[in-house]
Short mmCIF file of C-alpha atoms and ligand atoms in Angstrom, two decimals:
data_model
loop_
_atom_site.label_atom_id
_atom_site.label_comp_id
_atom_site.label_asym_id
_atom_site.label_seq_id
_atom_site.Cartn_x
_atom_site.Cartn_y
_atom_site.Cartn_z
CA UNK A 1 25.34 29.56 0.88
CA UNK A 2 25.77 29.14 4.59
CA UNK A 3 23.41 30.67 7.37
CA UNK A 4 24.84 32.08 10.35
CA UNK A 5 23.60 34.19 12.96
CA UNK A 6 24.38 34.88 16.54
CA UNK A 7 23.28 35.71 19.51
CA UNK A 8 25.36 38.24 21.44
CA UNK A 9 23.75 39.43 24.80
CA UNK A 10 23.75 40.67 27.98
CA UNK A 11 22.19 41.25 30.75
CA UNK A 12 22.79 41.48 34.56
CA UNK A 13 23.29 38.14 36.35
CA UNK A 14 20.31 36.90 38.03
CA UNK A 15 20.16 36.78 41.60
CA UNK A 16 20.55 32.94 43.05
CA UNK A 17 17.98 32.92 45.63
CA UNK A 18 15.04 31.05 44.74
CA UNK A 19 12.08 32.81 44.17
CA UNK A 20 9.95 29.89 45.18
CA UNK A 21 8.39 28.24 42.16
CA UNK A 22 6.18 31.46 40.20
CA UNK A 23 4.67 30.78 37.52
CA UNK A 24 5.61 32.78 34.66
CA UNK A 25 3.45 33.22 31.59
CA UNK A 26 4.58 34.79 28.37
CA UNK A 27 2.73 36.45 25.68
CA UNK A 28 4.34 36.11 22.08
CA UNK A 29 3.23 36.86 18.90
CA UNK A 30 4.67 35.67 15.65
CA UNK A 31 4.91 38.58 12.94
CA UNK A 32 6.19 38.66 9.70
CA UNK A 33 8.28 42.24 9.33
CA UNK A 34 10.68 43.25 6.82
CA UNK A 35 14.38 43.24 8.34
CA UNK A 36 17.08 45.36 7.34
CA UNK A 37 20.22 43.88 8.00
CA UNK A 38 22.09 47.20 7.28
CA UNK A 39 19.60 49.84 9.15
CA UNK A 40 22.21 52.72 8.76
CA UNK A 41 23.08 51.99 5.07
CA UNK A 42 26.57 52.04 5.89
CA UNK A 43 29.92 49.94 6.71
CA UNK A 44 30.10 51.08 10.47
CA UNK A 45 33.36 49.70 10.87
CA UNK A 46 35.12 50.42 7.75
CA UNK A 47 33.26 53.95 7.74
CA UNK A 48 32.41 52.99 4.09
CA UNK A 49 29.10 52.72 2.01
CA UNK A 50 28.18 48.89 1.17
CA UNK A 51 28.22 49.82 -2.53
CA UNK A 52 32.19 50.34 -1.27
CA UNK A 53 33.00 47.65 1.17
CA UNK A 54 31.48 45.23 -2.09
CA UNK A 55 34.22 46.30 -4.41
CA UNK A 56 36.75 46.32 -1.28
CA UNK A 57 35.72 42.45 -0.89
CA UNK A 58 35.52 41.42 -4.49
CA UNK A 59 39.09 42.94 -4.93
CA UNK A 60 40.55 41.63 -1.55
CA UNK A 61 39.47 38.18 -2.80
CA UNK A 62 40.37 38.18 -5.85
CA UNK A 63 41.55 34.47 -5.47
CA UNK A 64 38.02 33.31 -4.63
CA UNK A 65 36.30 36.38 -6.44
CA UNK A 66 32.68 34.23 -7.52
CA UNK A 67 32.64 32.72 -3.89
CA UNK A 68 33.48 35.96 -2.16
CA UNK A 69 31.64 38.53 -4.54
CA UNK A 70 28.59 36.61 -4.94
CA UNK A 71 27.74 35.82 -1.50
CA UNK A 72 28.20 39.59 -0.25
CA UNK A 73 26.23 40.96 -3.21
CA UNK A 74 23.93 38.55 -3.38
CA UNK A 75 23.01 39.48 0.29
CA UNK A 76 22.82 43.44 0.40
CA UNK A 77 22.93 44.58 -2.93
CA UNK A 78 19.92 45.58 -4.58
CA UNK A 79 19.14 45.33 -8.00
CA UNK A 80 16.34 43.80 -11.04
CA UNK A 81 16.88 40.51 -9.28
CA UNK A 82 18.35 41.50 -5.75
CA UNK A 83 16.26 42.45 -2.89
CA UNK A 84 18.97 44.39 -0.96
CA UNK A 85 19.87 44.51 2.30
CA UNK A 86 15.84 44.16 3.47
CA UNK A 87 13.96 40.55 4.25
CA UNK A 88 11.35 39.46 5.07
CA UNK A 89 11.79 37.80 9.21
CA UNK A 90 9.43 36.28 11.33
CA UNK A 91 9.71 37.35 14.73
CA UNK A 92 8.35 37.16 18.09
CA UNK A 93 7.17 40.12 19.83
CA UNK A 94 5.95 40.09 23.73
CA UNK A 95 2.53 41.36 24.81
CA UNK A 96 1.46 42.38 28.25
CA UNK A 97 -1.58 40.01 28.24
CA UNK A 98 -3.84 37.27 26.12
CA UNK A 99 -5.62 40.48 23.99
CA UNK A 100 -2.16 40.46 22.35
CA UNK A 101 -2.73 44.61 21.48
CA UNK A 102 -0.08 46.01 23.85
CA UNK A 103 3.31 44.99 22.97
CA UNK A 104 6.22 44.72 25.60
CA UNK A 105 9.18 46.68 23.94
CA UNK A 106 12.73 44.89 23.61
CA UNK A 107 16.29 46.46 23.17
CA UNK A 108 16.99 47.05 19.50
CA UNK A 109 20.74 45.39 20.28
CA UNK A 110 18.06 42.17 20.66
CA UNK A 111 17.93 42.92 16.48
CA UNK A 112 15.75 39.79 15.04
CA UNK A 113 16.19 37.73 18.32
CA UNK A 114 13.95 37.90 21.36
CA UNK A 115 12.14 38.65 23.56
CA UNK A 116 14.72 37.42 26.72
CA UNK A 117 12.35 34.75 28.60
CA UNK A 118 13.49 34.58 32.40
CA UNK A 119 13.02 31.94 34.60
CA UNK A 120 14.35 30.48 38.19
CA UNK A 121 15.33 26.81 39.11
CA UNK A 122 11.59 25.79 40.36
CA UNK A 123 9.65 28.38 38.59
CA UNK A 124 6.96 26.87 35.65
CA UNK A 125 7.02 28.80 32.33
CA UNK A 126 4.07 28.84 30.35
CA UNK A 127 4.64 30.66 26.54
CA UNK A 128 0.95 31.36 24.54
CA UNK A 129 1.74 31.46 20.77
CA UNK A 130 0.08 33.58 18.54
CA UNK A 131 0.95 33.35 14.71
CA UNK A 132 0.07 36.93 12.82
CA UNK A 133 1.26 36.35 9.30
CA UNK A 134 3.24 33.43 7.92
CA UNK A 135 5.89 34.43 5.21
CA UNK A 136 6.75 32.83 2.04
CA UNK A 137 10.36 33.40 2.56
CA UNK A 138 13.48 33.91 0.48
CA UNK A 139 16.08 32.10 2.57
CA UNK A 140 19.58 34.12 1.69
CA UNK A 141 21.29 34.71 4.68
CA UNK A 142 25.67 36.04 5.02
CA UNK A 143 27.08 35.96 8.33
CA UNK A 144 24.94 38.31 11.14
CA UNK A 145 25.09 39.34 14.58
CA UNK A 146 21.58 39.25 16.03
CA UNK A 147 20.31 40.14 12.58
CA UNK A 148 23.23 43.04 11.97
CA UNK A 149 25.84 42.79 9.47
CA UNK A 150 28.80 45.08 9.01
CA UNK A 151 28.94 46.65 12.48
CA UNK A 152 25.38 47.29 12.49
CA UNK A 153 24.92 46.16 15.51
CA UNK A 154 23.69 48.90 18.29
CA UNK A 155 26.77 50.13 20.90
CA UNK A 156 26.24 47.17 23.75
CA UNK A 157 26.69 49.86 26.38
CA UNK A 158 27.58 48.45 30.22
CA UNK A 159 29.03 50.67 33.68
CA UNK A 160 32.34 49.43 34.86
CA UNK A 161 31.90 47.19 38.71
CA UNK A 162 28.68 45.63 36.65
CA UNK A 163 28.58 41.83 36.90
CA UNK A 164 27.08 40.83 33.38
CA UNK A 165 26.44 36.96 31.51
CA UNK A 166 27.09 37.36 28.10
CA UNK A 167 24.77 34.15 26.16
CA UNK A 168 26.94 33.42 22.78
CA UNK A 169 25.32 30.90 20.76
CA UNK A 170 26.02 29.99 16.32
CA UNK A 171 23.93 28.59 14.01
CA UNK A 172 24.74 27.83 10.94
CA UNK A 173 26.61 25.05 8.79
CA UNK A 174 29.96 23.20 8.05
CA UNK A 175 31.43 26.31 6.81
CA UNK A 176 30.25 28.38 9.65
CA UNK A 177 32.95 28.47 12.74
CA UNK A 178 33.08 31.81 14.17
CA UNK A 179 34.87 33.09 17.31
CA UNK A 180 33.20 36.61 19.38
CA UNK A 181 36.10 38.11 20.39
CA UNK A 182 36.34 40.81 23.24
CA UNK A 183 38.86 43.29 22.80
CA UNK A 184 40.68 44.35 25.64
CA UNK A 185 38.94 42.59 28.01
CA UNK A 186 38.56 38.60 29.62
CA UNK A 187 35.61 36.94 30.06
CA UNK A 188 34.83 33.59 31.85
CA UNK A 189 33.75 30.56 29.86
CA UNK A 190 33.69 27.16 32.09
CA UNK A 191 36.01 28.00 34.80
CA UNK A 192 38.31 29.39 31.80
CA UNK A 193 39.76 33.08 31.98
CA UNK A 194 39.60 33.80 28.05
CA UNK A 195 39.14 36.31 25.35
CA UNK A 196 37.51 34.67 22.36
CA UNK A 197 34.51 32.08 22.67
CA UNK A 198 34.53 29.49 19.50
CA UNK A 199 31.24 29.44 18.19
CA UNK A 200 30.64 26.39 16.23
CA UNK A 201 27.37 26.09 14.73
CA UNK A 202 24.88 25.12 17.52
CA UNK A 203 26.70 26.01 20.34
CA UNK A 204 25.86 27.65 23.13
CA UNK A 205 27.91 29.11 26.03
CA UNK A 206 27.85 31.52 28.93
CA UNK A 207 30.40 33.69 29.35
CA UNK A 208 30.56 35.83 32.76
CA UNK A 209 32.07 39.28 32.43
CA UNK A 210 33.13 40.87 35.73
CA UNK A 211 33.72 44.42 33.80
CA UNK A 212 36.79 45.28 36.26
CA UNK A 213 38.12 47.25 32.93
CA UNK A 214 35.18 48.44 30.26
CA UNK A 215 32.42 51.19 31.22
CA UNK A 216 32.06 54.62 32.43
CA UNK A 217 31.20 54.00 35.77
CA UNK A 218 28.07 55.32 34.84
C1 NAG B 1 33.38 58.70 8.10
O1 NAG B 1 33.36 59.12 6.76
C2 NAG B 1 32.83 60.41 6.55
C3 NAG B 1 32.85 60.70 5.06
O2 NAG B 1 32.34 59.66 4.33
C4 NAG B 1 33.64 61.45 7.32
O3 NAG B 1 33.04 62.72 7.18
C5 NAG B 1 33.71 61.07 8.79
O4 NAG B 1 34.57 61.95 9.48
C6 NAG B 1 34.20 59.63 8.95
N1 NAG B 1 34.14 59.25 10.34
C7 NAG B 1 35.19 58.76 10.99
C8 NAG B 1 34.96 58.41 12.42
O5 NAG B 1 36.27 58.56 10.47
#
């Protein structure tokens, strides 16, 4: 079964001006948590249950039913020998300081990924590593957008005149070529004006979003 997840973020662009070579040190702990890939329970795009959008899938493709059927249920559905929509994830979490007992909190659109490490051109980055728990995993991952599946994924929220870098990266396998597309609105990928960015697995590109058309203004 292939692997796949994204990363789908963004933040304000960084300002160019040097800040002079700082040296930035990071705090990260490694914990093992128990990730729910469906946090509301629901189909937030089709407005449907997953119990529903399952049946919806297996009868939609009924040409490939095993390859289709199995690989949705065998990811969310719970069961005598199916865990559900709930795994168990190591992740990093950022601490204020080397006593690693205040934790730095991180936007929950971040979902499994994170936490964002900044840097400058000239700056030195120096990341302590703290391992707290190691997991014997079950590795049975669908399709996911920062760790959400089926539209899981928190409202990216952004005021209109904001100048924002979007970081788009896939993992994943063969099988695995997705594209992010951005409804109604054009990004900027390598000098390209452009709605979609391909994602093929292990890819990574920046896309710059000038927002001349989404947000409230704020
Ligand atoms: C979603 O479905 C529920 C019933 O399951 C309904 O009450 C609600 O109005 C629906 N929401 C939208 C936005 O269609």
């Amino acid at each position: 079964m292939g692997s796949v997840w994204w990363l789908l973020l963004c933040i304000p662009v960084l300002s160019p001006a040097f800040a002079g070579g700082v040296i930035r040190v990071y705090y990260l702990g490694i914990h093992e948590v128990n990730w729910n890939y469906a946090p509301t329970g629901r189909n937030v795009l089709a407005n449907q249950s997953i119990a529903q959008t399952l049946l919806c899938i297996m009868m939609t493709h009924s040409a490939y039913p095993f390859e289709f059927n199995s690989q949705a249920s065998a990811f969310l559905q719970s069961g005598k020998d199916r865990v559900g929509s709930t795994y168990k994830k190591s992740v990093y979490k950022q601490y204020t300081d080397s006593t690693y007992t205040t934790e730095i909190p991180k936007t929950r659109l971040l979902g499994f990924l994170g936490p964002v490490i900044r840097a400058e051109v000239g700056d030195t980055l120096k990341n302590e590593l703290l391992e707290l728990g190691s997991p014997k995993e079950k590795e049975e991952e669908s399709s996911a957008i920062n760790g959400y599946v089926f539209g899981n994924l928190p409202d990216v929220k952004m005021c209109a005149g904001d100048s924002v870098s979007w970081y788009l990266f896939g993992m994943g396998n063969e099988i695995d070529i997705h594209t992010a597309y951005f409804h109604g609105e054009t990004l900027k990928i390598r000098g390209h004006r452009t709605d979609v960015a391909s994602l093929f697995p292990a890819t990574f590109v920046t896309a710059y979003d000038p927002q001349e058309t989404l947000g409230d203004g704020c």
